[in-house]
Amino acid sequence: MSNLIHPEVYSKILPAKKLVILLHGVGSNGHDVIKLVPYMKNHLPDCHFIAPHGIEPYDMASHGRQWFSLQDRTPYIMKRLLGRNVPPVNEFIKQKQIALNVTNKETIIIGFSQGAMMGIYLTLVQMEPFLCTIGFSGLLVAPSSCINTMTPICLIHGMLDTVVAVDAIEHARQYLFDHNVPCSTHKLEDLSHSIDHRGLNIAVDFIKKSGLNQ
């Protein structure tokens, strides 16, 4: 990841007090999810946004990036690949935190689709909790051990999603409940595998409330 130039948007208030990591979906790249920032930054003026490109080239097309391969979607294979690929993502986040003089407690993870899978997994294996994590249209792949139960997680999913069925949100909610992880879920009508203004409003409100609860 270190040899790529990752799109970022500086906070309106300097120096930044919080870091937002935006994780894109499979076959996409950071330029796609950084486009969400104009809809959020006025509400989150102390946040620095960065959208890293996935750690691997997309292996089912000639362009795009991925966080791990989806050629084999067997749960234990996805768990193994996520576990293998979390360390470089962690390292990227740590380097950005050092540059901004923030910690996990001031870091927000937002992921879409495969980015949500990485973001949730990454959150659950942290030694120090993030401020909060938000997953759009994602699937929870459970780690072997749920280490971090302190980060509040918000899950948002379109009810017309045909890529990742909306039932995935219930599986994730149950897992998080069983492991005492604070969680809120939102099913949005008339929305497919996408992010709309309703989801962004929910995300902004969740970030604000998480900051107040620090």
mmCIF file of C-alpha atoms in Angstrom:
data_model
loop_
_atom_site.group_PDB
_atom_site.id
_atom_site.type_symbol
_atom_site.label_atom_id
_atom_site.label_comp_id
_atom_site.label_asym_id
_atom_site.label_seq_id
_atom_site.Cartn_x
_atom_site.Cartn_y
_atom_site.Cartn_z
ATOM 1 C CA MET A 1 0.000 0.000 0.000
ATOM 2 C CA SER A 2 2.903 2.339 0.692
ATOM 3 C CA ASN A 3 3.817 2.747 -2.996
ATOM 4 C CA LEU A 4 0.330 3.952 -3.978
ATOM 5 C CA ILE A 5 -1.010 7.498 -3.770
ATOM 6 C CA HIS A 6 -4.232 7.344 -1.790
ATOM 7 C CA PRO A 7 -6.880 10.070 -2.179
ATOM 8 C CA GLU A 8 -7.518 12.152 0.919
ATOM 9 C CA VAL A 9 -9.404 15.263 2.001
ATOM 10 C CA TYR A 10 -8.054 17.506 4.746
ATOM 11 C CA SER A 11 -10.227 18.573 7.657
ATOM 12 C CA LYS A 12 -11.895 21.988 7.520
ATOM 13 C CA ILE A 13 -10.531 22.678 11.000
ATOM 14 C CA LEU A 14 -6.769 22.295 11.404
ATOM 15 C CA PRO A 15 -5.190 20.399 12.943
ATOM 16 C CA ALA A 16 -7.511 17.449 12.439
ATOM 17 C CA LYS A 17 -8.823 15.832 15.600
ATOM 18 C CA LYS A 18 -10.170 12.679 13.984
ATOM 19 C CA LEU A 19 -9.204 10.332 11.143
ATOM 20 C CA VAL A 20 -11.770 8.691 8.865
ATOM 21 C CA ILE A 21 -10.658 5.627 6.891
ATOM 22 C CA LEU A 22 -12.892 4.861 3.881
ATOM 23 C CA LEU A 23 -12.627 1.295 2.538
ATOM 24 C CA HIS A 24 -13.962 0.685 -0.971
ATOM 25 C CA GLY A 25 -15.688 -2.356 -2.447
ATOM 26 C CA VAL A 26 -14.065 -5.137 -4.450
ATOM 27 C CA GLY A 27 -12.881 -4.174 -7.935
ATOM 28 C CA SER A 28 -13.078 -0.479 -7.103
ATOM 29 C CA ASN A 29 -10.505 1.900 -5.606
ATOM 30 C CA GLY A 30 -10.184 4.749 -3.154
ATOM 31 C CA HIS A 31 -11.258 7.347 -5.718
ATOM 32 C CA ASP A 32 -14.794 5.940 -5.668
ATOM 33 C CA VAL A 33 -15.421 6.210 -1.927
ATOM 34 C CA ILE A 34 -13.608 9.522 -1.461
ATOM 35 C CA LYS A 35 -16.516 10.972 -3.478
ATOM 36 C CA LEU A 36 -18.663 10.500 -0.368
ATOM 37 C CA VAL A 37 -16.659 13.077 1.576
ATOM 38 C CA PRO A 38 -18.356 16.246 0.201
ATOM 39 C CA TYR A 39 -21.627 14.979 1.686
ATOM 40 C CA MET A 40 -20.073 14.530 5.134
ATOM 41 C CA LYS A 41 -17.222 16.966 5.681
ATOM 42 C CA ASN A 42 -19.347 20.012 6.548
ATOM 43 C CA HIS A 43 -20.927 18.000 9.361
ATOM 44 C CA LEU A 44 -17.561 16.620 10.499
ATOM 45 C CA PRO A 45 -15.216 19.618 10.205
ATOM 46 C CA ASP A 46 -12.488 18.175 12.439
ATOM 47 C CA CYS A 47 -12.158 14.933 10.442
ATOM 48 C CA HIS A 48 -9.357 14.102 8.003
ATOM 49 C CA PHE A 49 -10.565 11.633 5.360
ATOM 50 C CA ILE A 50 -8.430 9.128 3.478
ATOM 51 C CA ALA A 51 -9.528 6.349 1.128
ATOM 52 C CA PRO A 52 -6.729 3.811 0.681
ATOM 53 C CA HIS A 53 -6.667 1.622 -2.391
ATOM 54 C CA GLY A 54 -7.080 -2.081 -1.698
ATOM 55 C CA ILE A 55 -3.884 -3.936 -0.873
ATOM 56 C CA GLU A 56 -4.081 -6.223 -3.924
ATOM 57 C CA PRO A 57 -4.895 -5.814 -7.629
ATOM 58 C CA TYR A 58 -8.388 -7.109 -8.385
ATOM 59 C CA ASP A 59 -7.925 -10.690 -9.533
ATOM 60 C CA MET A 60 -11.097 -11.020 -11.637
ATOM 61 C CA ALA A 61 -10.531 -8.076 -14.003
ATOM 62 C CA SER A 62 -7.699 -6.056 -15.504
ATOM 63 C CA HIS A 63 -8.291 -3.031 -13.269
ATOM 64 C CA GLY A 64 -9.410 -2.177 -9.740
ATOM 65 C CA ARG A 65 -8.224 -3.229 -6.294
ATOM 66 C CA GLN A 66 -9.369 -5.635 -3.603
ATOM 67 C CA TRP A 67 -8.850 -6.237 0.116
ATOM 68 C CA PHE A 68 -8.735 -9.991 -0.455
ATOM 69 C CA SER A 69 -9.682 -12.434 -3.183
ATOM 70 C CA LEU A 70 -13.316 -13.446 -3.576
ATOM 71 C CA GLN A 71 -12.686 -16.247 -6.041
ATOM 72 C CA ASP A 72 -13.414 -18.699 -3.221
ATOM 73 C CA ARG A 73 -16.181 -17.426 -0.942
ATOM 74 C CA THR A 74 -16.091 -20.316 1.491
ATOM 75 C CA PRO A 75 -16.348 -18.694 4.946
ATOM 76 C CA TYR A 76 -13.171 -20.239 6.329
ATOM 77 C CA ILE A 77 -11.209 -19.167 3.227
ATOM 78 C CA MET A 78 -12.450 -15.587 3.535
ATOM 79 C CA LYS A 79 -11.556 -15.600 7.237
ATOM 80 C CA ARG A 80 -8.056 -16.838 6.460
ATOM 81 C CA LEU A 81 -7.521 -14.197 3.775
ATOM 82 C CA LEU A 82 -8.861 -11.415 5.970
ATOM 83 C CA GLY A 83 -6.609 -12.489 8.823
ATOM 84 C CA ARG A 84 -3.625 -12.505 6.474
ATOM 85 C CA ASN A 85 -4.373 -9.076 5.008
ATOM 86 C CA VAL A 86 -5.313 -7.158 8.158
ATOM 87 C CA PRO A 87 -1.678 -6.406 9.211
ATOM 88 C CA PRO A 88 -0.806 -4.190 6.199
ATOM 89 C CA VAL A 89 -4.089 -2.310 6.592
ATOM 90 C CA ASN A 90 -3.341 -1.844 10.282
ATOM 91 C CA GLU A 91 0.122 -0.567 9.430
ATOM 92 C CA PHE A 92 -1.277 1.923 6.921
ATOM 93 C CA ILE A 93 -3.710 3.250 9.528
ATOM 94 C CA LYS A 94 -0.981 3.496 12.171
ATOM 95 C CA GLN A 95 1.260 5.518 9.866
ATOM 96 C CA LYS A 96 -1.556 7.957 9.097
ATOM 97 C CA GLN A 97 -2.410 8.219 12.790
ATOM 98 C CA ILE A 98 1.193 9.101 13.588
ATOM 99 C CA ALA A 99 1.185 11.793 10.892
ATOM 100 C CA LEU A 100 -1.988 13.345 12.331
ATOM 101 C CA ASN A 101 -1.139 12.727 15.997
ATOM 102 C CA VAL A 102 -4.298 10.695 16.644
ATOM 103 C CA THR A 103 -4.941 7.186 17.965
ATOM 104 C CA ASN A 104 -7.549 4.483 17.443
ATOM 105 C CA LYS A 105 -9.784 6.379 19.864
ATOM 106 C CA GLU A 106 -10.006 9.203 17.320
ATOM 107 C CA THR A 107 -10.250 6.937 14.263
ATOM 108 C CA ILE A 108 -13.430 6.053 12.385
ATOM 109 C CA ILE A 109 -13.687 3.133 9.957
ATOM 110 C CA ILE A 110 -16.241 3.276 7.133
ATOM 111 C CA GLY A 111 -16.494 0.443 4.632
ATOM 112 C CA PHE A 112 -18.696 -0.440 1.679
ATOM 113 C CA SER A 113 -19.329 -4.050 0.606
ATOM 114 C CA GLN A 114 -15.966 -5.848 0.753
ATOM 115 C CA GLY A 115 -14.596 -2.752 2.466
ATOM 116 C CA ALA A 116 -17.221 -3.242 5.178
ATOM 117 C CA MET A 117 -16.100 -6.856 5.557
ATOM 118 C CA MET A 118 -12.523 -5.719 6.050
ATOM 119 C CA GLY A 119 -13.564 -2.837 8.302
ATOM 120 C CA ILE A 120 -15.650 -4.973 10.651
ATOM 121 C CA TYR A 121 -13.060 -7.752 10.840
ATOM 122 C CA LEU A 122 -10.309 -5.193 11.400
ATOM 123 C CA THR A 123 -12.339 -3.611 14.195
ATOM 124 C CA LEU A 124 -13.016 -6.869 16.019
ATOM 125 C CA VAL A 125 -9.316 -7.791 16.216
ATOM 126 C CA GLN A 126 -8.030 -4.429 17.483
ATOM 127 C CA MET A 127 -6.272 -4.224 20.830
ATOM 128 C CA GLU A 128 -7.424 -0.606 21.234
ATOM 129 C CA PRO A 129 -10.976 0.323 20.178
ATOM 130 C CA PHE A 130 -11.744 2.686 17.322
ATOM 131 C CA LEU A 131 -14.110 5.602 17.898
ATOM 132 C CA CYS A 132 -16.695 3.797 15.758
ATOM 133 C CA THR A 133 -17.098 1.617 12.675
ATOM 134 C CA ILE A 134 -19.751 1.842 9.954
ATOM 135 C CA GLY A 135 -20.476 -0.882 7.422
ATOM 136 C CA PHE A 136 -22.554 -0.320 4.288
ATOM 137 C CA SER A 137 -23.914 -3.373 2.439
ATOM 138 C CA GLY A 138 -21.395 -5.706 4.027
ATOM 139 C CA LEU A 139 -21.055 -9.212 5.367
ATOM 140 C CA LEU A 140 -19.575 -10.078 8.745
ATOM 141 C CA VAL A 141 -16.805 -12.668 8.617
ATOM 142 C CA ALA A 142 -16.079 -13.565 12.222
ATOM 143 C CA PRO A 143 -12.452 -13.731 13.380
ATOM 144 C CA SER A 144 -11.253 -16.713 15.386
ATOM 145 C CA SER A 145 -11.353 -14.524 18.481
ATOM 146 C CA CYS A 146 -13.339 -11.328 19.048
ATOM 147 C CA ILE A 147 -10.769 -9.187 20.865
ATOM 148 C CA ASN A 148 -12.369 -5.749 20.722
ATOM 149 C CA THR A 149 -15.919 -5.437 22.060
ATOM 150 C CA MET A 150 -15.762 -1.699 22.798
ATOM 151 C CA THR A 151 -16.114 -0.118 19.350
ATOM 152 C CA PRO A 152 -19.727 0.746 18.464
ATOM 153 C CA ILE A 153 -20.654 -0.611 15.039
ATOM 154 C CA CYS A 154 -23.377 0.703 12.732
ATOM 155 C CA LEU A 155 -24.622 -1.490 9.886
ATOM 156 C CA ILE A 156 -26.603 -0.030 6.975
ATOM 157 C CA HIS A 157 -28.060 -2.168 4.185
ATOM 158 C CA GLY A 158 -30.428 -1.712 1.259
ATOM 159 C CA MET A 159 -33.445 -4.002 1.287
ATOM 160 C CA LEU A 160 -33.200 -4.485 -2.501
ATOM 161 C CA ASP A 161 -29.544 -5.562 -2.388
ATOM 162 C CA THR A 162 -28.957 -8.513 -4.733
ATOM 163 C CA VAL A 163 -25.159 -8.588 -4.290
ATOM 164 C CA VAL A 164 -25.053 -9.058 -0.517
ATOM 165 C CA ALA A 165 -28.498 -10.102 0.693
ATOM 166 C CA VAL A 166 -30.022 -7.914 3.387
ATOM 167 C CA ASP A 167 -30.264 -11.004 5.620
ATOM 168 C CA ALA A 168 -26.526 -10.534 6.219
ATOM 169 C CA ILE A 169 -27.332 -7.651 8.537
ATOM 170 C CA GLU A 170 -29.258 -9.978 10.867
ATOM 171 C CA HIS A 171 -26.425 -12.495 11.001
ATOM 172 C CA ALA A 172 -24.006 -9.690 11.842
ATOM 173 C CA ARG A 173 -26.327 -8.171 14.434
ATOM 174 C CA GLN A 174 -26.718 -11.524 16.196
ATOM 175 C CA TYR A 175 -22.972 -12.164 16.252
ATOM 176 C CA LEU A 176 -22.260 -8.702 17.644
ATOM 177 C CA PHE A 177 -25.029 -9.042 20.236
ATOM 178 C CA ASP A 178 -23.697 -12.435 21.324
ATOM 179 C CA HIS A 179 -20.233 -10.901 21.797
ATOM 180 C CA ASN A 180 -21.506 -7.802 23.626
ATOM 181 C CA VAL A 181 -20.422 -5.436 20.855
ATOM 182 C CA PRO A 182 -22.593 -2.280 20.732
ATOM 183 C CA CYS A 183 -24.410 -2.330 17.407
ATOM 184 C CA SER A 184 -27.149 -0.487 15.541
ATOM 185 C CA THR A 185 -28.690 -1.711 12.289
ATOM 186 C CA HIS A 186 -30.615 0.083 9.568
ATOM 187 C CA LYS A 187 -32.454 -1.506 6.633
ATOM 188 C CA LEU A 188 -33.266 1.043 3.943
ATOM 189 C CA GLU A 189 -36.242 0.586 1.639
ATOM 190 C CA ASP A 190 -35.907 1.005 -2.134
ATOM 191 C CA LEU A 191 -32.113 0.755 -2.001
ATOM 192 C CA SER A 192 -29.968 -1.834 -3.781
ATOM 193 C CA HIS A 193 -26.205 -2.437 -3.346
ATOM 194 C CA SER A 194 -25.364 1.210 -2.886
ATOM 195 C CA ILE A 195 -25.061 4.167 -0.510
ATOM 196 C CA ASP A 196 -27.607 6.981 -0.574
ATOM 197 C CA HIS A 197 -28.231 10.212 1.340
ATOM 198 C CA ARG A 198 -30.196 8.374 4.027
ATOM 199 C CA GLY A 199 -27.276 6.098 4.783
ATOM 200 C CA LEU A 200 -24.838 9.010 4.861
ATOM 201 C CA ASN A 201 -27.079 10.918 7.268
ATOM 202 C CA ILE A 202 -27.234 7.869 9.539
ATOM 203 C CA ALA A 203 -23.455 7.540 9.362
ATOM 204 C CA VAL A 204 -22.825 11.199 10.217
ATOM 205 C CA ASP A 205 -25.227 11.062 13.172
ATOM 206 C CA PHE A 206 -23.591 7.857 14.410
ATOM 207 C CA ILE A 207 -20.122 9.411 14.261
ATOM 208 C CA LYS A 208 -21.313 12.501 16.122
ATOM 209 C CA LYS A 209 -22.981 10.449 18.862
ATOM 210 C CA SER A 210 -19.939 8.208 19.196
ATOM 211 C CA GLY A 211 -17.774 11.290 19.678
ATOM 212 C CA LEU A 212 -20.075 12.606 22.397
ATOM 213 C CA ASN A 213 -19.889 9.267 24.212
ATOM 214 C CA GLN A 214 -16.087 9.260 24.396
#
